[in-house]
mmCIF file of C-alpha atoms in Angstrom:
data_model
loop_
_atom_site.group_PDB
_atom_site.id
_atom_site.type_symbol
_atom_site.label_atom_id
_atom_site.label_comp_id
_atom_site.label_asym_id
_atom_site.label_seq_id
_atom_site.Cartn_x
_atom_site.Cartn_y
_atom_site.Cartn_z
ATOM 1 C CA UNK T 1 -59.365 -27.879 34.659
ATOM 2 C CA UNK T 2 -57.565 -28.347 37.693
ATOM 3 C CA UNK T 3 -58.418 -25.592 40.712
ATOM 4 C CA UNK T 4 -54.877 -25.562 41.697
ATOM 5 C CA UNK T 5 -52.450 -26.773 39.732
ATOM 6 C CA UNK T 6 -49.805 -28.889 41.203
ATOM 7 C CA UNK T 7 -46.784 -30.370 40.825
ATOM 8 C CA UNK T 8 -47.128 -34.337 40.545
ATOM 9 C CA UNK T 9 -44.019 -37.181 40.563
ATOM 10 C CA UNK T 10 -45.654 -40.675 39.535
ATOM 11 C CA UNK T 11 -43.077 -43.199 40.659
ATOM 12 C CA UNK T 12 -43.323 -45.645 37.966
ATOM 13 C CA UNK T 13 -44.217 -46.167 34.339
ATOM 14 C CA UNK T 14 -46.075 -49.385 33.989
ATOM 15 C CA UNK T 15 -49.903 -49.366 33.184
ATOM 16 C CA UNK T 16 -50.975 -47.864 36.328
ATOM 17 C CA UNK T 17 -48.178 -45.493 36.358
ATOM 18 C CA UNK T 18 -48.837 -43.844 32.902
ATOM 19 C CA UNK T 19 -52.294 -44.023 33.260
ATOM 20 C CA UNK T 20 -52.209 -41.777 36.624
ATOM 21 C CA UNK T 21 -49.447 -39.383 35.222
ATOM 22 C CA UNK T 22 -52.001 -39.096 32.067
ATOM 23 C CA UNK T 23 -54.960 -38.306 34.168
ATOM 24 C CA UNK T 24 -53.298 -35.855 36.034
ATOM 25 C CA UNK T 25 -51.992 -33.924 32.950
ATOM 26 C CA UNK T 26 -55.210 -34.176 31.048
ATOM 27 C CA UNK T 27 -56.838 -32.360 33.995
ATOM 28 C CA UNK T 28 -54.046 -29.558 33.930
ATOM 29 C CA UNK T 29 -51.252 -30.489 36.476
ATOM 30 C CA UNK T 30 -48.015 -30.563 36.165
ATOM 31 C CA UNK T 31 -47.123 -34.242 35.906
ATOM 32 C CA UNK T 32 -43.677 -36.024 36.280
ATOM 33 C CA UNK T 33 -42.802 -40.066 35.745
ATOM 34 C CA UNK T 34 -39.965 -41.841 36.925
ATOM 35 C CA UNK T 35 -39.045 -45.428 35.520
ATOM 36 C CA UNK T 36 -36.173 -47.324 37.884
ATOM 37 C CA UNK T 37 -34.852 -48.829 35.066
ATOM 38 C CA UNK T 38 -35.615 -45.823 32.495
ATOM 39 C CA UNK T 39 -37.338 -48.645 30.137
ATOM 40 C CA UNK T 40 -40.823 -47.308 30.887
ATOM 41 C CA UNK T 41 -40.310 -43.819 29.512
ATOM 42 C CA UNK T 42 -37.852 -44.372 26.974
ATOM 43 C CA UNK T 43 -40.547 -44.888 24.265
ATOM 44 C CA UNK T 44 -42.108 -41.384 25.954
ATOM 45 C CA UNK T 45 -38.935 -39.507 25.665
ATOM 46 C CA UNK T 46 -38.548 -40.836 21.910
ATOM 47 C CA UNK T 47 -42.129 -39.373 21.108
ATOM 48 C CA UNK T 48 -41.103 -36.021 22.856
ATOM 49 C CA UNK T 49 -37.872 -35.336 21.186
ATOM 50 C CA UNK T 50 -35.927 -35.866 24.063
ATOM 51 C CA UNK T 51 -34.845 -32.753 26.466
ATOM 52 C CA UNK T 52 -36.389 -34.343 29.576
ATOM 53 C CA UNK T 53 -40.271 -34.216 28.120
ATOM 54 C CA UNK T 54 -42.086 -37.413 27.262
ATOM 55 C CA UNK T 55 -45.181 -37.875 25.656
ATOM 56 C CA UNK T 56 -47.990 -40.162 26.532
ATOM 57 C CA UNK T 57 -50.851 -41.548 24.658
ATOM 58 C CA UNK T 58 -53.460 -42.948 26.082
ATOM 59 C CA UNK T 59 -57.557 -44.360 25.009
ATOM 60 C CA UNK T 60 -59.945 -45.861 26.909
ATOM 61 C CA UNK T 61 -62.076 -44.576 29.163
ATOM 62 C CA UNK T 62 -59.784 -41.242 29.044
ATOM 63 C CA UNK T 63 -58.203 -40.411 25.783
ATOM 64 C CA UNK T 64 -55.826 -38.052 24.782
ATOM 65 C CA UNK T 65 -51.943 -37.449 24.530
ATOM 66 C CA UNK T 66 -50.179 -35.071 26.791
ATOM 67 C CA UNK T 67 -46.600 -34.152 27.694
ATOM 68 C CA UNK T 68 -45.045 -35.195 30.932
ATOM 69 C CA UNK T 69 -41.530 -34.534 32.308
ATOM 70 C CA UNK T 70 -39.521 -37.428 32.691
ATOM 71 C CA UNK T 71 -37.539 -37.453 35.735
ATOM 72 C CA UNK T 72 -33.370 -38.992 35.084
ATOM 73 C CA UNK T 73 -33.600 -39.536 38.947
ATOM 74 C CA UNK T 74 -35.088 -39.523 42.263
ATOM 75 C CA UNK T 75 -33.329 -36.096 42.850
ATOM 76 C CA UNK T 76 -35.838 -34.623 41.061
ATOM 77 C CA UNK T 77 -38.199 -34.855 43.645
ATOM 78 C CA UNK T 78 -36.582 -31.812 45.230
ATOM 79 C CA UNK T 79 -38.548 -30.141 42.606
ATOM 80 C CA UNK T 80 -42.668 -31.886 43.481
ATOM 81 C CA UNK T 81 -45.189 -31.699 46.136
ATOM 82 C CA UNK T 82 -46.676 -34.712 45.719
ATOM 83 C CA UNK T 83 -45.307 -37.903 44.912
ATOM 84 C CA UNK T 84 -47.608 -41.118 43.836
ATOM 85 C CA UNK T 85 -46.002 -44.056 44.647
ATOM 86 C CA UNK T 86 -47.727 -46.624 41.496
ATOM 87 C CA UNK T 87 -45.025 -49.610 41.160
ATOM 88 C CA UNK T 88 -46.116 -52.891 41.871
ATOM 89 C CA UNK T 89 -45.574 -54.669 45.485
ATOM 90 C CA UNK T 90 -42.495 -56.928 44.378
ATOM 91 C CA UNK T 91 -40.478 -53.869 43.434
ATOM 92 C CA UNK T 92 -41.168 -51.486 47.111
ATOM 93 C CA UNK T 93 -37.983 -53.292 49.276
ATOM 94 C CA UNK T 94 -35.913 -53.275 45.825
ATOM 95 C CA UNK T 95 -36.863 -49.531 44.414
ATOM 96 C CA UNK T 96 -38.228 -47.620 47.024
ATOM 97 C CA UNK T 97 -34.611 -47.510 49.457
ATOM 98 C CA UNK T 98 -33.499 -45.469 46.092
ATOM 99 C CA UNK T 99 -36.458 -42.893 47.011
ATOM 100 C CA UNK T 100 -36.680 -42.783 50.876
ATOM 101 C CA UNK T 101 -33.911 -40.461 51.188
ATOM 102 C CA UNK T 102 -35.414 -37.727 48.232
ATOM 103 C CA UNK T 103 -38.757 -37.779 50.517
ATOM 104 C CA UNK T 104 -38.636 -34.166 52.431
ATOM 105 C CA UNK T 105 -41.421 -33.281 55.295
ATOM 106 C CA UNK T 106 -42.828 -31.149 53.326
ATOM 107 C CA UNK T 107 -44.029 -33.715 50.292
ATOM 108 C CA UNK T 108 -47.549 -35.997 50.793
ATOM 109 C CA UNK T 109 -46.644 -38.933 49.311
ATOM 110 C CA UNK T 110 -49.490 -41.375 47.585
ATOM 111 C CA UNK T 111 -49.219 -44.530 47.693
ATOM 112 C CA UNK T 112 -51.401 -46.403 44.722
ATOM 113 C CA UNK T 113 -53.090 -49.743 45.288
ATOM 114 C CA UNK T 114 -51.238 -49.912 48.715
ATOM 115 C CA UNK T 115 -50.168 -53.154 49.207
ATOM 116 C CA UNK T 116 -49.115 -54.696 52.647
ATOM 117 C CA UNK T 117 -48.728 -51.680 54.922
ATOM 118 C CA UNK T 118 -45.907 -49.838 52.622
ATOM 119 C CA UNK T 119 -47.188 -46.549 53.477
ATOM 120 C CA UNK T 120 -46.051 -47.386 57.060
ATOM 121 C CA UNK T 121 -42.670 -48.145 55.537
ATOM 122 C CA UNK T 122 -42.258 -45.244 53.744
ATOM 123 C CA UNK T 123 -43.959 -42.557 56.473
ATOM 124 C CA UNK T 124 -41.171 -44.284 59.315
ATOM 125 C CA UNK T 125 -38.294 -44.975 56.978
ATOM 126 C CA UNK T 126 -38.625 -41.347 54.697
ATOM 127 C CA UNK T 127 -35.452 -39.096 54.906
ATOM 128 C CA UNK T 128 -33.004 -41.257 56.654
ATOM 129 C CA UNK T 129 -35.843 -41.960 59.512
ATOM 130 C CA UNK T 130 -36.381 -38.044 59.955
ATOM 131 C CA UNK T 131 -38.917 -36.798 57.357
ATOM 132 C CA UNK T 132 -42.417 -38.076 58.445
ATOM 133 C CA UNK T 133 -44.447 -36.834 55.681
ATOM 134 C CA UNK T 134 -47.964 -37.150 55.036
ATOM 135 C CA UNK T 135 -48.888 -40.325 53.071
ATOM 136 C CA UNK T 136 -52.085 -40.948 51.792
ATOM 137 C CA UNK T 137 -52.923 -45.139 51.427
ATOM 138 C CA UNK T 138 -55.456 -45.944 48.708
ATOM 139 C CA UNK T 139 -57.495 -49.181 48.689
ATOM 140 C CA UNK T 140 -56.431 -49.081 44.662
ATOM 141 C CA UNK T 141 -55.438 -47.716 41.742
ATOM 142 C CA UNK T 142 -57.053 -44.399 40.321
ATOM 143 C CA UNK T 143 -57.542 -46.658 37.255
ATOM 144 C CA UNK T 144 -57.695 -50.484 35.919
ATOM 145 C CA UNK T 145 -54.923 -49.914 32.577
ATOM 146 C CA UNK T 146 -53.085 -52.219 30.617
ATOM 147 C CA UNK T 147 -50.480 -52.468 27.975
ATOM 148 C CA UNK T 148 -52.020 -51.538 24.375
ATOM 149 C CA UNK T 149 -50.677 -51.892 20.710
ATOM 150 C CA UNK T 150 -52.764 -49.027 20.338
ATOM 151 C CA UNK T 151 -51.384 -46.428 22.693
ATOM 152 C CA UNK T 152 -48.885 -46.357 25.423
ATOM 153 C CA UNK T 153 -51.658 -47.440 27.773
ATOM 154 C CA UNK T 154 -55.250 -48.323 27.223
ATOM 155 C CA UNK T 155 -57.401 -47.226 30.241
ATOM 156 C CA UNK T 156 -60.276 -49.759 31.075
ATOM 157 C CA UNK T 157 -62.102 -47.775 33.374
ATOM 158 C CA UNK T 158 -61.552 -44.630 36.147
ATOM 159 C CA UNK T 159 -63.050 -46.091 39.432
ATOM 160 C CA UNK T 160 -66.208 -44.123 41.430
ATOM 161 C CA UNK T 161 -65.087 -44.828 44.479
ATOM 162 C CA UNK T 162 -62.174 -46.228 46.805
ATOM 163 C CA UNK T 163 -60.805 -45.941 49.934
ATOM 164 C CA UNK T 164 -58.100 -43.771 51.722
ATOM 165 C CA UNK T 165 -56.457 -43.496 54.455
ATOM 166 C CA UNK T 166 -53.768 -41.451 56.080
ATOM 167 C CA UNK T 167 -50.459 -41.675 58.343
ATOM 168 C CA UNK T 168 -50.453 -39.844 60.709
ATOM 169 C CA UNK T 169 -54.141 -40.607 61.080
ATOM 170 C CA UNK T 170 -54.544 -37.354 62.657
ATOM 171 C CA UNK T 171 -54.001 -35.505 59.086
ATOM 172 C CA UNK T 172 -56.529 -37.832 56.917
ATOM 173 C CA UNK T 173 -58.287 -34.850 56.210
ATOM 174 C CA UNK T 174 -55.888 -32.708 54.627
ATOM 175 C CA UNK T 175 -54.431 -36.227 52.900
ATOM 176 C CA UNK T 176 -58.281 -36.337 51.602
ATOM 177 C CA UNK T 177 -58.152 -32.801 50.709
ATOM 178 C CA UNK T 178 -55.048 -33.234 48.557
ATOM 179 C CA UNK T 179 -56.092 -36.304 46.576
ATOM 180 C CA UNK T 180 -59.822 -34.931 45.996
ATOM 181 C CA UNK T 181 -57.917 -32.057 44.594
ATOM 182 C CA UNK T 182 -56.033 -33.956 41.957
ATOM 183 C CA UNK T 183 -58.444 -37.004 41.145
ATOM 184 C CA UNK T 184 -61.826 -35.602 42.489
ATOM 185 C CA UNK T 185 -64.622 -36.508 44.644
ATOM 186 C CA UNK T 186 -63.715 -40.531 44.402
ATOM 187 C CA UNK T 187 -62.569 -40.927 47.880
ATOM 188 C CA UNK T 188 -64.249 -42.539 51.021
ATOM 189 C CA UNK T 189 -62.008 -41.727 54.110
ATOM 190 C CA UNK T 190 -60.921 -45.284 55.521
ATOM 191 C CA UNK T 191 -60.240 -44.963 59.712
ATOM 192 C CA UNK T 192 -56.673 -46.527 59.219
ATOM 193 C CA UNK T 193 -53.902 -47.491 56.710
ATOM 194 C CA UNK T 194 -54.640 -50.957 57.908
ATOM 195 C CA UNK T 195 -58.587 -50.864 56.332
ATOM 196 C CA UNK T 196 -56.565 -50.060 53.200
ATOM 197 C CA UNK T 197 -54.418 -52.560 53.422
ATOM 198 C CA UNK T 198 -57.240 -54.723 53.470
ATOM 199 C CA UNK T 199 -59.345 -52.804 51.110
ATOM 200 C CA UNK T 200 -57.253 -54.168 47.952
ATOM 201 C CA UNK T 201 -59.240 -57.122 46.205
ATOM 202 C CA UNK T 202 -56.462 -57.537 43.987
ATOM 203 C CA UNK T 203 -55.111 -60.419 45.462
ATOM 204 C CA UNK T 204 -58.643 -61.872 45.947
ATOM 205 C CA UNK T 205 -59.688 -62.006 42.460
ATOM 206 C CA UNK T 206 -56.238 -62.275 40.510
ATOM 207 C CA UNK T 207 -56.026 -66.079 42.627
ATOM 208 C CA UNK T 208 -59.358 -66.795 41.127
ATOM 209 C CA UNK T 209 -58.057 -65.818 37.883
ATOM 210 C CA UNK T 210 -54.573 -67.077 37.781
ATOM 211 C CA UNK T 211 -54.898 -70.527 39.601
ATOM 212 C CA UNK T 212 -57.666 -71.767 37.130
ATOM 213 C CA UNK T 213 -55.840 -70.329 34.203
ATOM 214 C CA UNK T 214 -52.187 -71.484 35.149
ATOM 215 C CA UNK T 215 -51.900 -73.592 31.953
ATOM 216 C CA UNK T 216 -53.103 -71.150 29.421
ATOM 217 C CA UNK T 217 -50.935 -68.539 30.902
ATOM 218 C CA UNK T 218 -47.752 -70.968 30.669
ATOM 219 C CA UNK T 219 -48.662 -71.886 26.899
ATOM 220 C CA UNK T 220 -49.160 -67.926 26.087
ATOM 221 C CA UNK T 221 -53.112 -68.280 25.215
ATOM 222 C CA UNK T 222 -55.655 -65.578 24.793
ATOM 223 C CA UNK T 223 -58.156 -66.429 27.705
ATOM 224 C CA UNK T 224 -60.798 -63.312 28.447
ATOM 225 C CA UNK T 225 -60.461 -63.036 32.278
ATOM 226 C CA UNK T 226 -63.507 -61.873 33.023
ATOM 227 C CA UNK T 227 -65.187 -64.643 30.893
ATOM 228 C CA UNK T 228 -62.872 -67.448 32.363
ATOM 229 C CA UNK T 229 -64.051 -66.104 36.036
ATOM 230 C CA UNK T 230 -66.797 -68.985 35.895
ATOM 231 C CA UNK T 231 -69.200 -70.177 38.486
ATOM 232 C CA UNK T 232 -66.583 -72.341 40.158
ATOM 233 C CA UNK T 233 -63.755 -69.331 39.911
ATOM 234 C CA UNK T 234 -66.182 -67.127 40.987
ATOM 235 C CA UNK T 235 -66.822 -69.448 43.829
ATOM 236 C CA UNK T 236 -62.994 -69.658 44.786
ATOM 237 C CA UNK T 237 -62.947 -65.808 44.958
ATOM 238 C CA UNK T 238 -65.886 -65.296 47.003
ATOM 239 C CA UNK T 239 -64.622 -67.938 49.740
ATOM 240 C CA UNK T 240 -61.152 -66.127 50.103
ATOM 241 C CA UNK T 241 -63.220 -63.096 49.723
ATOM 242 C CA UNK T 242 -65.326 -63.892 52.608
ATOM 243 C CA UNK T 243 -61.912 -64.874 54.759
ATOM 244 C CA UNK T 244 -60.353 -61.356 53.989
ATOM 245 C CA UNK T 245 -63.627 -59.607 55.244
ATOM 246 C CA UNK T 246 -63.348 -61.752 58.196
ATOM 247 C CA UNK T 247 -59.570 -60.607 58.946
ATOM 248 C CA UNK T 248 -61.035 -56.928 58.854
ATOM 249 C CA UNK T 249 -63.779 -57.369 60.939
ATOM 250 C CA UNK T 250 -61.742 -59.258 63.684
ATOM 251 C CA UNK T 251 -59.585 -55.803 63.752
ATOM 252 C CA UNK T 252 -62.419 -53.916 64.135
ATOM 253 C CA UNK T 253 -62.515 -52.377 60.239
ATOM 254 C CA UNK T 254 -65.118 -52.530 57.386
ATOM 255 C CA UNK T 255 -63.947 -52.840 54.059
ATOM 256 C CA UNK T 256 -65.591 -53.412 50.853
ATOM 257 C CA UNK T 257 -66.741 -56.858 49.181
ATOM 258 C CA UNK T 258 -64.996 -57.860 45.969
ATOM 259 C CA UNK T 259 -68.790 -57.539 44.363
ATOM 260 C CA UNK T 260 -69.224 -54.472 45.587
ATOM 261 C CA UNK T 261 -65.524 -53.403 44.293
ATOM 262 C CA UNK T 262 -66.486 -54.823 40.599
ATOM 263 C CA UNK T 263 -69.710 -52.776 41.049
ATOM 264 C CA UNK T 264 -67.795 -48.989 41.936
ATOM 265 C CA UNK T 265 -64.776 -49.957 39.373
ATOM 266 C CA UNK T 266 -66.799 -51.805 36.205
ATOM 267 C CA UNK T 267 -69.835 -50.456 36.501
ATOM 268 C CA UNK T 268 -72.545 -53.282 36.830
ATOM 269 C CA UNK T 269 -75.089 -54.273 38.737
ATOM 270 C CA UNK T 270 -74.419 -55.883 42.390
ATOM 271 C CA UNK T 271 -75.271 -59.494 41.683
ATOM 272 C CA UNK T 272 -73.013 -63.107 42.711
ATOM 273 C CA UNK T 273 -69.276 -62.441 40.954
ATOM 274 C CA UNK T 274 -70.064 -64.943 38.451
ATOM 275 C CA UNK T 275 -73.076 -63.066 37.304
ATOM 276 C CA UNK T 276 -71.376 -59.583 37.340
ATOM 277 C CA UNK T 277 -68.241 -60.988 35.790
ATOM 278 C CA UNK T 278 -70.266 -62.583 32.684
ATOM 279 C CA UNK T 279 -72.110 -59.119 32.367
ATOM 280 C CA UNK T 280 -68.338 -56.699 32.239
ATOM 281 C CA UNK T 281 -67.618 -59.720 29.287
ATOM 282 C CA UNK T 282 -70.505 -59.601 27.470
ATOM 283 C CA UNK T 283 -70.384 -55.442 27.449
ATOM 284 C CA UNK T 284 -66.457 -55.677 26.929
ATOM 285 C CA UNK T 285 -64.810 -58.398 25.990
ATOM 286 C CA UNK T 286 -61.987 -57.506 27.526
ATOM 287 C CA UNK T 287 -59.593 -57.642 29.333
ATOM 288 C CA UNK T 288 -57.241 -60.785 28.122
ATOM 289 C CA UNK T 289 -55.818 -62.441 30.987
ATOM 290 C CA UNK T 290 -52.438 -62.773 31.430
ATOM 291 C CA UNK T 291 -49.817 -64.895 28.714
ATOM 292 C CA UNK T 292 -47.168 -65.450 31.148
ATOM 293 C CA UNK T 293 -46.915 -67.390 34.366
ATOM 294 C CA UNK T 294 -44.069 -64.972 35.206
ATOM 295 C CA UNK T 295 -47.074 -62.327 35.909
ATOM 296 C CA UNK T 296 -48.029 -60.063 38.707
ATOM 297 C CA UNK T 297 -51.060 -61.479 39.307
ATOM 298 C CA UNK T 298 -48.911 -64.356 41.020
ATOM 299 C CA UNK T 299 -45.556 -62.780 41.665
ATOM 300 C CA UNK T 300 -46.558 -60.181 43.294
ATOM 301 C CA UNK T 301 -50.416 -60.975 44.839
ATOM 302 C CA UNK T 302 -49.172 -64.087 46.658
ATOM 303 C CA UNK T 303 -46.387 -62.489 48.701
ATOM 304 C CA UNK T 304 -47.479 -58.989 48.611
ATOM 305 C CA UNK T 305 -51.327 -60.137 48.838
ATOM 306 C CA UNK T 306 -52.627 -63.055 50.046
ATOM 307 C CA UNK T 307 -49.446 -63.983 52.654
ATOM 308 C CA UNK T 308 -49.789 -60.766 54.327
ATOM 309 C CA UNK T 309 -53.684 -61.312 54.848
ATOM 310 C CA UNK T 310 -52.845 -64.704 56.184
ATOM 311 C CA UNK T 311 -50.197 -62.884 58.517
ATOM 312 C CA UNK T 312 -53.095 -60.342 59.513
ATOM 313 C CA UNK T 313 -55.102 -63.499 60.188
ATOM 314 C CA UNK T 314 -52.691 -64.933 62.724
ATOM 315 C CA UNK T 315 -52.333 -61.477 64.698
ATOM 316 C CA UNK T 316 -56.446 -61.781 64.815
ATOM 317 C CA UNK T 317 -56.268 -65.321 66.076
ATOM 318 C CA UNK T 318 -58.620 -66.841 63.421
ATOM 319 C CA UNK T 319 -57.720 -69.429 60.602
ATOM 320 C CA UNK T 320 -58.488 -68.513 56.907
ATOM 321 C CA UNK T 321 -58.309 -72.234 55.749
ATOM 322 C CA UNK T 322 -59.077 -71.281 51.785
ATOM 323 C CA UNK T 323 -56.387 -68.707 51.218
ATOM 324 C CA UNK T 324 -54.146 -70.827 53.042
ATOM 325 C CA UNK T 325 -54.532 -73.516 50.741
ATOM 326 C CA UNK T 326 -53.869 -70.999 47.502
ATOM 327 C CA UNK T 327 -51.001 -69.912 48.589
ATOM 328 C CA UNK T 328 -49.259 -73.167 48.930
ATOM 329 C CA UNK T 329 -50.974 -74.738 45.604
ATOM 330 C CA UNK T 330 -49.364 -71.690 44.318
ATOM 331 C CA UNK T 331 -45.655 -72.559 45.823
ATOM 332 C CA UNK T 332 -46.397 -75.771 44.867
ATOM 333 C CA UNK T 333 -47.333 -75.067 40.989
ATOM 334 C CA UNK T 334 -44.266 -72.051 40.711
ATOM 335 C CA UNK T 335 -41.957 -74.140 42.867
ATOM 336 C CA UNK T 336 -40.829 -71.455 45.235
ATOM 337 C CA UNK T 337 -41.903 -70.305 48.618
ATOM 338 C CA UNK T 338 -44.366 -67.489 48.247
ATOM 339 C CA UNK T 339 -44.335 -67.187 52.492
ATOM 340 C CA UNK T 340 -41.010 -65.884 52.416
ATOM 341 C CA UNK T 341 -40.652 -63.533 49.600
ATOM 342 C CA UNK T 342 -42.672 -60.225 51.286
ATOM 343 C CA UNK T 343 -39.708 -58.797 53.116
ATOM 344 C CA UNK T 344 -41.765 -55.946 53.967
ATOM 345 C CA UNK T 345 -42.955 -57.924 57.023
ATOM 346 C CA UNK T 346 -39.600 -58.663 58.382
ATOM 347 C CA UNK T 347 -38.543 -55.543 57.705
ATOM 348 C CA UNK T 348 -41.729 -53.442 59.664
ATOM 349 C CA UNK T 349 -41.181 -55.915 62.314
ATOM 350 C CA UNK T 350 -44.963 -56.868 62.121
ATOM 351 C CA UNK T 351 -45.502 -60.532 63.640
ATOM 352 C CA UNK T 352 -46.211 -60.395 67.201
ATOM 353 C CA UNK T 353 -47.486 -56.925 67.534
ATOM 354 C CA UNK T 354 -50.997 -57.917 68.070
ATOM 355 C CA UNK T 355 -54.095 -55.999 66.959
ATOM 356 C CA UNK T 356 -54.009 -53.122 69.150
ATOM 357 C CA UNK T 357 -50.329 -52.897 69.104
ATOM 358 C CA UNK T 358 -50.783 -53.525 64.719
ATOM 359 C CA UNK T 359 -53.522 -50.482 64.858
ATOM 360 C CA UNK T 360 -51.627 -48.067 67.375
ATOM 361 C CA UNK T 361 -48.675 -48.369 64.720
ATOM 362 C CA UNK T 362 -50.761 -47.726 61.724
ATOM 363 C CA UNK T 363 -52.033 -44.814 63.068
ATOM 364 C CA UNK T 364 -48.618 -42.820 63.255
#
């Protein structure tokens, strides 16, 4: 039972965003969902009966089925306190300038597996430029959730703990407050939205998974990912791994290992990522990796991801030769230029700021 019930807007209603919306109205708030495109909570609506409800289903790790409100547009944040911000990177510069204006002072905005500083977008660009809310940055997603024949979204597991952050830095402890008092005691309180920036091992692992795997995801196989992340995947992860934690400790942060992630999110022992991904597939057997090339684990972890660590890099003056070199075997394999599709770095004027010009920023 939630201590004090709230009213919630998830932006988006993919995996993540269904799965958050259903947490928070299994645990008694008030939840709202927003689709862009309206696809994502069509099948909702159709449940509910129409009349602006929706209904989601959801088993897992958290099972149930609860009623939402389904929001037509962003004007109907007028009517929320908090807004969670759960679309994935390649939509922000395309869906979120439909949002920015609806964001008021007054709201704390979440932002959900932040990807490559976004909350700084959104806390300078809210309101026409005027609003400066509150927004909290997690490390990740409440949850890891996927698409399901079974449900509207099958949850795979609620994560222990994860990292977040605030802008201005000078309120992270009423941005802690807030999400401990939706999601409960799962948060570590990160110094800076650039540690969880950093935090997200997303990128990390999902070019382990993906590069490996390119041909069984262009001919539509079922591949387990966890049980195709062999010795020499595992390998590939834990040298871009190591480059990442590099890039954080050169800016004077700490963030967590990708073992140590799989450990707080699946559950297992801390052991080499080979080991610990053969023990979440022998326990689950699941998930199956992606059937599409055309998949976020590429189209949105290479530009969102991986190119905006290598960016981070550069301000920090050191080379990260490995996840350099998957990035462009992944323009080479897809054929496009994955360097120039994050616009959110042009547009938050990021190169040349420098590390303690890059932190000063961050920090509102």
């Amino acid at each position: 039972m939630a201590e004090v019930r709230k009213r919630v807007a998830v932006l988006g209603a993919g995996p993540v965003g269904r799965a958050t919306a259903a947490y928070l109205a299994h645990y008694d708030h008030d939840a709202g969902i927003w689709s862009p495109s309206g696809r994502g909570t069509a099948p909702l609506m159709a449940r509910a009966g129409g009349l602006g409800k929706g209904v989601i289903e959801y088993r897992g790790a958290l099972e149930g089925r609860v009623e939402v409100d389904v929001l037509r547009s962003p004007d109907a944040l007028a009517a929320y306190e908090v807004i969670v911000v759960a679309f994935p990177g390649h939509a922000y510069d395309r869906v979120l300038p439909l949002v920015l204006p609806r964001i008021e002072s007054r709201h704390i905005v979440i932002v959900s597996g932040a990807l490559s500083l976004v909350p700084l977008w959104l806390y300078e660009q809210a309101g026409n430029g005027t609003a400066r809310p509150l927004v909290a940055s997690w490390g990740t997603t409440l949850a890891t959730a996927r698409r399901s024949e079974r449900a509207d979204v099958e949850i795979g597991s609620v994560r222990a703990r994860f990292d977040v952050a605030a802008i201005p830095a000078a309120a992270a402890d009423a941005a802690l407050a807030c999400c401990q008092g939706l999601f409960g005691d799962r948060f570590d309180l990160a110094p800076s939205i650039l540690a969880t920036a950093i935090s997200s091992v997303n990128p990390v692992a999902h070019a382990a998974e993906a590069l490996p795997n390119l041909t069984r995801m262009e001919r539509g196989e079922d591949w387990y990912l966890f049980e195709c992340m062999t010795p020499a995947a595992a390998r590939l992860a834990e040298a871009i791994d190591a480059e990442r934690l590099e890039i954080a400790q050169a800016l004077g942060l700490k963030v967590r290992s990708l073992a140590t992630h799989y450990q707080l999110s699946y559950h297992v022992p801390l052991a080499t990522v080979a080991e610990m991904a053969a023990a979440i597939h022998a326990r689950d057997r699941a998930p199956l990796g992606p059937r599409t090339a055309e998949h976020r684990y590429v189209l949105e972890d290479m530009p969102y991801g991986l190119v905006f660590y290598e960016m981070l890099a550069r301000t920090a003056g050191i080379a990260v030769p490995v996840m350099s070199a998957a990035i462009t075997l992944a323009c080479a394999a897809y054929g496009r230029d994955f360097r120039r599709e994050n616009r959110l770095i042009d547009l938050l004027r990021l190169e040349g700021l420098g590390p303690a010009g890059l932190l000063a920023r961050c920090a509102g």
